[in-house]
Coordinates of C-alpha atoms and ligand atoms in Angstrom, one line a residue:
X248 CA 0.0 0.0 0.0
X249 CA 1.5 3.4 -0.9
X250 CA 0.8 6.7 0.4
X251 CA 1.2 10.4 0.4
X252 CA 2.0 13.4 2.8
X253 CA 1.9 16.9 1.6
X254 CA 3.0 19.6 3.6
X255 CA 2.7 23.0 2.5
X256 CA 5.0 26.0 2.4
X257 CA 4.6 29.3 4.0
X258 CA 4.6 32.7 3.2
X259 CA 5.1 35.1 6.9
X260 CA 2.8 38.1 6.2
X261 CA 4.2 39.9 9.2
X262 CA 6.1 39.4 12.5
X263 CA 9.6 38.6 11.4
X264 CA 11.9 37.5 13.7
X265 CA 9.1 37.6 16.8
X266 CA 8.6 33.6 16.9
X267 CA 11.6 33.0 18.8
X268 CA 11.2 36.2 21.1
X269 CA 7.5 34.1 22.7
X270 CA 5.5 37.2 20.0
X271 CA 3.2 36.8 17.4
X272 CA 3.5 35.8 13.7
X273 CA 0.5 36.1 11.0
X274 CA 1.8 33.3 7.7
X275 CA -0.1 31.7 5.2
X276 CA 0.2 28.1 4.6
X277 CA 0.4 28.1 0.9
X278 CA -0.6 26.2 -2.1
X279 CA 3.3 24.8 -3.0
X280 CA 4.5 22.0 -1.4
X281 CA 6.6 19.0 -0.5
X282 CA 5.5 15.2 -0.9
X283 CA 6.7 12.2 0.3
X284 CA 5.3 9.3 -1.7
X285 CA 6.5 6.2 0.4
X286 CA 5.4 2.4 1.4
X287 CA 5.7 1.3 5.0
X288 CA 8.0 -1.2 5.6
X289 CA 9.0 -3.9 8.8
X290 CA 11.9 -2.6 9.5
X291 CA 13.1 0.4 11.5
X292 CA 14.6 2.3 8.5
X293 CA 14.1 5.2 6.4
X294 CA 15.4 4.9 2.7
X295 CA 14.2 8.1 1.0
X296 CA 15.6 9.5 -2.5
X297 CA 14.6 12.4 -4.9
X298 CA 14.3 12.9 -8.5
X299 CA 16.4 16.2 -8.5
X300 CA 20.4 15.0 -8.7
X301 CA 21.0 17.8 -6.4
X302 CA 19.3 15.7 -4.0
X303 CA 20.9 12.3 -3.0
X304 CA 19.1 9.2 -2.2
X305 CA 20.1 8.1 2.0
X306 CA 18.9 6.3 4.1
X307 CA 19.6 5.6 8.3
X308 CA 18.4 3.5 10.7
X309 CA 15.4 4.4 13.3
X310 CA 17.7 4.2 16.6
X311 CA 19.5 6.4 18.5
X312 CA 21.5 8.2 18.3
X313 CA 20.6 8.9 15.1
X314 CA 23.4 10.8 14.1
X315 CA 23.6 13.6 11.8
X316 CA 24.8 13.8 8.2
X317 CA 26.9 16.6 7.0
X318 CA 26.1 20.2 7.4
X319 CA 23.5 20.7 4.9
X320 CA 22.3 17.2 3.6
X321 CA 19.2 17.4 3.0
X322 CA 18.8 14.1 5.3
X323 CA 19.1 16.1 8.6
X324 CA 15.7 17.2 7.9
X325 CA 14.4 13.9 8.0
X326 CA 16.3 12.4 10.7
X327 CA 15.4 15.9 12.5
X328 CA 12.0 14.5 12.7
X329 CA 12.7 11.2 13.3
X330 CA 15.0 12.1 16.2
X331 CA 12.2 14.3 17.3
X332 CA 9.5 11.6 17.8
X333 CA 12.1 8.8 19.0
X334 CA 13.2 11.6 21.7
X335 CA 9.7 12.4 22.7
X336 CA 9.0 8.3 23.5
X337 CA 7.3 7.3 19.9
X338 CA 8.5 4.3 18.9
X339 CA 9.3 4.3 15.7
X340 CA 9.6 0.4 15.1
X341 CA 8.4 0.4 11.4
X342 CA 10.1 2.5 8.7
X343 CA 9.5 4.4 5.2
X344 CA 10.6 4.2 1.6
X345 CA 9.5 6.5 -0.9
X346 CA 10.2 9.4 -3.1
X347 CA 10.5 13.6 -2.2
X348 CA 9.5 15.9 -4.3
X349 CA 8.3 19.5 -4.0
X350 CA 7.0 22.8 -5.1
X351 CA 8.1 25.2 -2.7
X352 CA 11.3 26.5 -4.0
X353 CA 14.2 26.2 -1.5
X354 CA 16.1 28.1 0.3
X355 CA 13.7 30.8 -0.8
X356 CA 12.6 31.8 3.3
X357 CA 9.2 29.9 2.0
X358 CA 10.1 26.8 4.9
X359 CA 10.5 24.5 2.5
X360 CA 12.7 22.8 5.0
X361 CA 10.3 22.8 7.9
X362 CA 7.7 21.6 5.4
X363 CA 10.1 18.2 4.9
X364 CA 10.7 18.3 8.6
X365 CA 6.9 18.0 8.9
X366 CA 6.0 15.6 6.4
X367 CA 8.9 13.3 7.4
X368 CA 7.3 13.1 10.9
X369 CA 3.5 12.4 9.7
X370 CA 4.9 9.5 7.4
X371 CA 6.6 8.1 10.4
X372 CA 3.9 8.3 12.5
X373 CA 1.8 7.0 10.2
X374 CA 4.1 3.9 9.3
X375 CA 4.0 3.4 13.1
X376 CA -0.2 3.7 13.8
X377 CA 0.6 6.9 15.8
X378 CA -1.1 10.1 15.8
X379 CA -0.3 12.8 18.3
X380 CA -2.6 16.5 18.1
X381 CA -1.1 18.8 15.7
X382 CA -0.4 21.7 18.2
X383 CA 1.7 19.5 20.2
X384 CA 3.0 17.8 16.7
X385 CA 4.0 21.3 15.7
X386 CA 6.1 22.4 18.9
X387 CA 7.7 19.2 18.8
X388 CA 9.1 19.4 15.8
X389 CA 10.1 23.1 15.9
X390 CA 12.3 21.9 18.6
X391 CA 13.6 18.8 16.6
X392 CA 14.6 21.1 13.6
X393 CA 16.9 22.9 15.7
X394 CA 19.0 19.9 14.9
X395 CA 20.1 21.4 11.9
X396 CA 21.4 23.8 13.9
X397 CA 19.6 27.4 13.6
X398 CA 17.9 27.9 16.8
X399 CA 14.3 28.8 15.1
X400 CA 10.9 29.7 16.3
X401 CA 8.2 27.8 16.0
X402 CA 6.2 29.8 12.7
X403 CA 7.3 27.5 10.2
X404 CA 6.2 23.5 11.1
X405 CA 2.9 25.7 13.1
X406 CA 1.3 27.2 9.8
X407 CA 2.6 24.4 7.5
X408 CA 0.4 21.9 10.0
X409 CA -2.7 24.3 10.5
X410 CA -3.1 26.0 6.9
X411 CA -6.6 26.8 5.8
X412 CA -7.9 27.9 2.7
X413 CA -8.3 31.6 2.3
X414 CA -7.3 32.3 5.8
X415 CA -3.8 33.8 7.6
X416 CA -2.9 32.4 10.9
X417 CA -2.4 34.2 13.8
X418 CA 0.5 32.1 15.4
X419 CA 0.8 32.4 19.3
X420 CA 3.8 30.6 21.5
X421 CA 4.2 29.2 24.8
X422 CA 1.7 28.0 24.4
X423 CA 1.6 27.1 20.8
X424 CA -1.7 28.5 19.3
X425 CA -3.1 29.2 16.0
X426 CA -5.9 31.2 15.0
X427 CA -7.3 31.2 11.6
X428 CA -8.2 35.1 9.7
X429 CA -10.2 35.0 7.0
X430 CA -8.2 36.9 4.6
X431 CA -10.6 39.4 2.2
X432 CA -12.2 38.9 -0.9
X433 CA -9.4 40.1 -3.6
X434 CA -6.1 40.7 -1.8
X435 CA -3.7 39.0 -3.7
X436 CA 0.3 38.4 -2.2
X437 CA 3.2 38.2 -4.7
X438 CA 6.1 36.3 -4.1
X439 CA 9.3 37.4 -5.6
X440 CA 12.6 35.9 -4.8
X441 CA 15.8 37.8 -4.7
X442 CA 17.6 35.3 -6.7
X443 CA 19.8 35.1 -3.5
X444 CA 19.8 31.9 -1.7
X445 CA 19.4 32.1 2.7
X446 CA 20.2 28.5 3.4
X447 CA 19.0 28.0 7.0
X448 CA 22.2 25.1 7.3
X449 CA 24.6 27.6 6.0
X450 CA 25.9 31.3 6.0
X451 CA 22.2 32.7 7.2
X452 CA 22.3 30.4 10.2
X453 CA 25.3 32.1 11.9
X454 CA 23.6 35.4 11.4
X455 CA 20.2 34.4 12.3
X456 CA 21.1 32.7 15.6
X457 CA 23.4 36.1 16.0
X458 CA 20.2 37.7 16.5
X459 CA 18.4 35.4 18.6
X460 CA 21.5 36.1 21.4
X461 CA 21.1 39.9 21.1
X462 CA 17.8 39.3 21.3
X463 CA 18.1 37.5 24.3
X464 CA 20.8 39.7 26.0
X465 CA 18.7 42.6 25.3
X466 CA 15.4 41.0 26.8
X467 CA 17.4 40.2 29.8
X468 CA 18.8 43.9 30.9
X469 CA 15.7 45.9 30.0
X470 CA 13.9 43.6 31.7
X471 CA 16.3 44.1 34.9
X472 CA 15.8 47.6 34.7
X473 CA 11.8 47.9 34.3
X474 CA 12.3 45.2 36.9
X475 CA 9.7 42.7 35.1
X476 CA 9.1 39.3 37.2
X477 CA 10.9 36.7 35.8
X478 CA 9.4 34.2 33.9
X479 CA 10.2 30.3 33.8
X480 CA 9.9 30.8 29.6
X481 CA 12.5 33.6 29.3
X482 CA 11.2 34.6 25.8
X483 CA 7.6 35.1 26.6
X484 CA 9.1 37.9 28.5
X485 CA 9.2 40.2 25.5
X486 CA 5.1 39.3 25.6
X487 CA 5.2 40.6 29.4
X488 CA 6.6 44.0 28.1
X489 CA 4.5 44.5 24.9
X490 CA 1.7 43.9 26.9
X491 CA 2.7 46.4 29.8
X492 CA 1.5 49.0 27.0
X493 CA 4.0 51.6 27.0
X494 CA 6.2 51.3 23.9
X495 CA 7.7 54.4 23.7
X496 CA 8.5 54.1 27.7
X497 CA 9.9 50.9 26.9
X498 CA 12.0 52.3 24.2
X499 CA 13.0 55.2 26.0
X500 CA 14.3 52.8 29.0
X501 CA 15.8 50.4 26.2
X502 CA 17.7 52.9 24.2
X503 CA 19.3 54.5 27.6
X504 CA 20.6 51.4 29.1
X505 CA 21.3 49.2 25.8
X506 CA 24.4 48.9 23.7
X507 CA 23.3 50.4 20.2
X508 CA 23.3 47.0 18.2
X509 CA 20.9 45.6 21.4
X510 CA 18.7 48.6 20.8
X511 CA 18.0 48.1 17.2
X512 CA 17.3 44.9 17.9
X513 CA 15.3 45.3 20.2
X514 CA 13.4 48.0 18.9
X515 CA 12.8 45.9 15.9
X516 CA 11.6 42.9 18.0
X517 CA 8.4 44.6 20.5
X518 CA 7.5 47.0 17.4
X519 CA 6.9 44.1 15.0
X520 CA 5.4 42.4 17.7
X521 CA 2.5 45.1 18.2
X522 CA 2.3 45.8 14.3
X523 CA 1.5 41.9 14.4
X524 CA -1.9 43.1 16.1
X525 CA -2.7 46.0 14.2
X526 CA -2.5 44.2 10.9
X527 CA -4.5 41.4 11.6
X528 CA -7.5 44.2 12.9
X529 CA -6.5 45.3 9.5
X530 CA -7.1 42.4 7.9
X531 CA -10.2 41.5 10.1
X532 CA -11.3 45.3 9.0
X533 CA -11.1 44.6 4.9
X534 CA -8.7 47.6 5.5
X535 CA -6.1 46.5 2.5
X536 CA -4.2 49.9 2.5
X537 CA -3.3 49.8 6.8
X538 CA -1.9 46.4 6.2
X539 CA 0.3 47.1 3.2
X540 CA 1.9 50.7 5.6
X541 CA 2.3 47.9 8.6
X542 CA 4.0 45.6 6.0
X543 CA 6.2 48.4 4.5
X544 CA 6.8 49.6 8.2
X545 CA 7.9 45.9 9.0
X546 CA 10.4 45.9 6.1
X547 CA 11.8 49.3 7.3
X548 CA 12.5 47.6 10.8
X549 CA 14.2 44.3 9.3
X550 CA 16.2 46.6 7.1
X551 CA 17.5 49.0 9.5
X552 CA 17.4 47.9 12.9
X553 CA 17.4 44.5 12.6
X554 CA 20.0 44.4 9.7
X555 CA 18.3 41.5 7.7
X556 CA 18.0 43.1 4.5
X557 CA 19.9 42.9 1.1
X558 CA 19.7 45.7 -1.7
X559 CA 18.3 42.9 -3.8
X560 CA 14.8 42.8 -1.4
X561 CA 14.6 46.4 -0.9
X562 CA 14.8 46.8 -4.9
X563 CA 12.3 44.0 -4.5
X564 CA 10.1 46.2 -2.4
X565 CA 10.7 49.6 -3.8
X566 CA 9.6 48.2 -7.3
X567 CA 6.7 46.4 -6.0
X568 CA 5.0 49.5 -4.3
X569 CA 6.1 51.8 -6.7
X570 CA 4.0 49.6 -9.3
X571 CA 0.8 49.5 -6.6
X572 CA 1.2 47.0 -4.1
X573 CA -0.5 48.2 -0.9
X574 CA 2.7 46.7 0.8
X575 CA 5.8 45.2 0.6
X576 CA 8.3 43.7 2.7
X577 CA 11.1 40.3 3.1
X578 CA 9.5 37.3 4.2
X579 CA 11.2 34.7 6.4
X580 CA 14.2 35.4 7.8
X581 CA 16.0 36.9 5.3
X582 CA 19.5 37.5 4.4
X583 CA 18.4 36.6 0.9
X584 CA 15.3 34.7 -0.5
X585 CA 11.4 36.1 -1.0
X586 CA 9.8 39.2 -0.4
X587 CA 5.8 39.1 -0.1
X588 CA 3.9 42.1 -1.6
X589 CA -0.1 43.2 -1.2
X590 CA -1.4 43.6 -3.8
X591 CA -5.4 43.3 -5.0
X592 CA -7.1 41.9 -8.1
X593 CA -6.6 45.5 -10.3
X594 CA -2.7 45.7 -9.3
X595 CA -1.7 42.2 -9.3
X596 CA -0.8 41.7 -12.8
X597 CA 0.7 45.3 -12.8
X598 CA 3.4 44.7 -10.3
X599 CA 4.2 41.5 -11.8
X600 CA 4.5 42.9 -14.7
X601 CA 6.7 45.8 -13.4
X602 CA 9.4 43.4 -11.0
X603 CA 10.3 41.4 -14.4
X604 CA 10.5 44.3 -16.0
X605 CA 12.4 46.1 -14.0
X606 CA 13.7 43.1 -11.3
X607 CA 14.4 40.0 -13.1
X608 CA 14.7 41.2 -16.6
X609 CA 17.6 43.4 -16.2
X610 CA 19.5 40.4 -14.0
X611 CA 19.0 37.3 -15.7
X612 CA 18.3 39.1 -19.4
X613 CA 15.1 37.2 -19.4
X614 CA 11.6 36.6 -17.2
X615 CA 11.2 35.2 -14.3
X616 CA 10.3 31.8 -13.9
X617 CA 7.6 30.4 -11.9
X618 CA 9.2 29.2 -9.5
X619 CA 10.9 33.0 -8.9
X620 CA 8.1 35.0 -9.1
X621 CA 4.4 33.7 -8.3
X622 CA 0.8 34.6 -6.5
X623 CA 0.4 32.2 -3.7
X624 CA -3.0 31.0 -2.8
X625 CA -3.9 30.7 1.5
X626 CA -4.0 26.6 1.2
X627 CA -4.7 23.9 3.6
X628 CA -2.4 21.9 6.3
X629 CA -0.3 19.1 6.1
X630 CA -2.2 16.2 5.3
X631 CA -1.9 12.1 4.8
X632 CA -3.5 10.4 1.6
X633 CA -3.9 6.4 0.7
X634 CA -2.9 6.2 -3.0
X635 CA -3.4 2.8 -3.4
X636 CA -2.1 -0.5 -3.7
Ligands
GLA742 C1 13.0 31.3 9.9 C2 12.6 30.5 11.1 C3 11.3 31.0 11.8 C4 11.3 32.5 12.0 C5 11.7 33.2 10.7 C6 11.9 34.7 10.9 O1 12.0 31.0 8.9 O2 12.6 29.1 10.8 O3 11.1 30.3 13.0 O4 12.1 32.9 13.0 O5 13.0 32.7 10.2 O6 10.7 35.3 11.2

């Protein structure tokens, strides 16, 4: 008997870089994905290969340790998961052979890694006649994909398990929640990659986990100075101070007692965090044109306090919104890959138009392809399918 998962990408609408700092996030789950087509078998094992030769088959035993492969095989993923669930107490005493293939194009800051992570774990679960709830699924294996070694938050393996058609998710932590928005008849998001690659096993990871420390150090001496309780979940402190109220009092305190660089940071982190709110009342209003400022508002913050920016997704940005889009801003965690624009059913086609005109055109001396440039659809979460015998 064979069967299939499919686990769907994301696209972060807004609140970059707040998942790890305990604040909101607002993604889509989106209509590209990845699938493993596989066959249970008896033994313990996972033996998993790919069409694309950039993509080698492997395969490793179900036991611990389960060691990892070199930095960057695409394996770790996979035995990300399965040493999540073995670690957790699921044993995993039956194993999987099948075939990965996907849509959501890769190291693009569209999660096409937690989307593997993900489906690797339902098809081991399902080999094994386990099911555990998808909230608890979802945290689990946010904490198993730090295996690969970039200390994430848990956005990614959240939206690509709780998708739903036409709707964002609002995306809460510790603990883990997900709210569905209806998102409003005839907003339309662009995706447009940079043509830059932000491996999250590579160069990005240093950087991104760089910020999650200044993040960290920064939480830890405003918070001594406003003299906030501790908290057993140090990160949902940042949640404790945002919801004190008093941003610009918590700025003011922040930019006296913090190092520059741990100001920015900062900054960047508790205002994203309360644009997170305002958007999705903008989006719960039909109010297209507030959500595209909060998204352009965002991008300013990633670009110059939280240094995550490249001139290839502000060009990205600046082209987008001078062609229409309500908003524009990077997606993911940057350093390279996507930016997301608003745009509606009359501008759509315009700013498409306008970044391969004046984006990809000019770069590669012809248009983009699909894969670079498309208009994701709000789709559905990670699922299991029979196809047959
Ligand atoms: C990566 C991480 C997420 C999140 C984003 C930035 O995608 O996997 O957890 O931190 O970066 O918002």
């Amino acid at each position: 008997m064979s069967w299939r998962v499919t686990a769907p990408g994301r696209v972060n609408l807004i609140g970059e870089h707040t998942d790890y700092n305990g604040l909101p996030v607002l993604p889509i789950a989106i209509d590209r994905d990845i699938r493993v087509d596989f066959q249970i078998v008896d033994d313990p094992v996972v033996r998993l290969d790919n069409p694309s030769a950039r993509f080698a088959p492997f395969a490793f035993q179900l036991k611990r340790p389960i060691e990892a492969a070199d930095q960057g095989d695409w394996s770790n993923y996979v035995r990300a998961a399965a040493r999540g669930l073995l670690e957790h107490g699921v044993p995993l005493e039956r194993g999987i052979e099948g075939t990965v293939t996907g849509s959501v194009p890769i190291a693009s800051g569209l999660s096409s890694s937690s989307a593997l992570v993900v489906a690797s774990a339902l098809a081991l679960l399902k080999a094994n006649g386990v099911t555990l709830p998808r909230l608890q699924l979802a945290a689990l294996m946010a904490r198993a994909e730090r295996f690969v070694g970039l200390e994430g938050g848990g956005m990614d393996q959240a939206a690509c398990l709780h998708g739903v058609e036409r709707h964002a998710l609002r995306i809460e932590f510790d603990p883990l929640r997900v709210t569905p928005v209806r998102v409003p008849e005839g907003w339309r998001w662009v995706v447009a990659s940079s043509l830059v690659r932000a491996e999250k096993s590579a160069g990005a990871r240093d950087a991104y986990n760089e910020r999650a420390r200044q993040c960290r150090d920064a939480l830890e001496e405003v918070r001594d100075a406003v003299g906030v309780e501790r908290t057993p979940s140090q990160e949902s402190s940042y949640r404790g101070l945002v919801s004190a109220g008093d941003l610009d009092g918590l700025l003011r305190v922040a930019r006296r007692i913090l190092a520059p660089v741990l100001f920015l940071r900062f900054r960047h982190v508790v205002t994203e965090g309360s644009r997170v709110a305002l958007a999705e009342q903008a989006m719960r209003d039909g109010d297209l044109h507030r959500f595209g400022d909060l998204m352009v508002r965002s991008h300013e913050s990633l670009r110059d306090d939280y240094e995550v920016s490249t001139g290839e997704l502000d060009a990205i940005v600046e082209v987008a919104l001078e062609a229409g889009a309500a908003g524009a801003r990077l997606t993911g965690a940057g350093f390279g890959g996507c930016a997301v624009a608003l745009c509606d059913d009359s501008t759509v086609a315009r700013v498409m138009a306008a970044l391969a005109a004046r984006f990809y055109e000019p770069r590669l001396g012809r248009p983009p392809t699909g894969d670079m440039m498309f208009a994701p659809k709000a789709s559905v979460r990670a699922r299991v399918e029979r196809l047959g015998d």
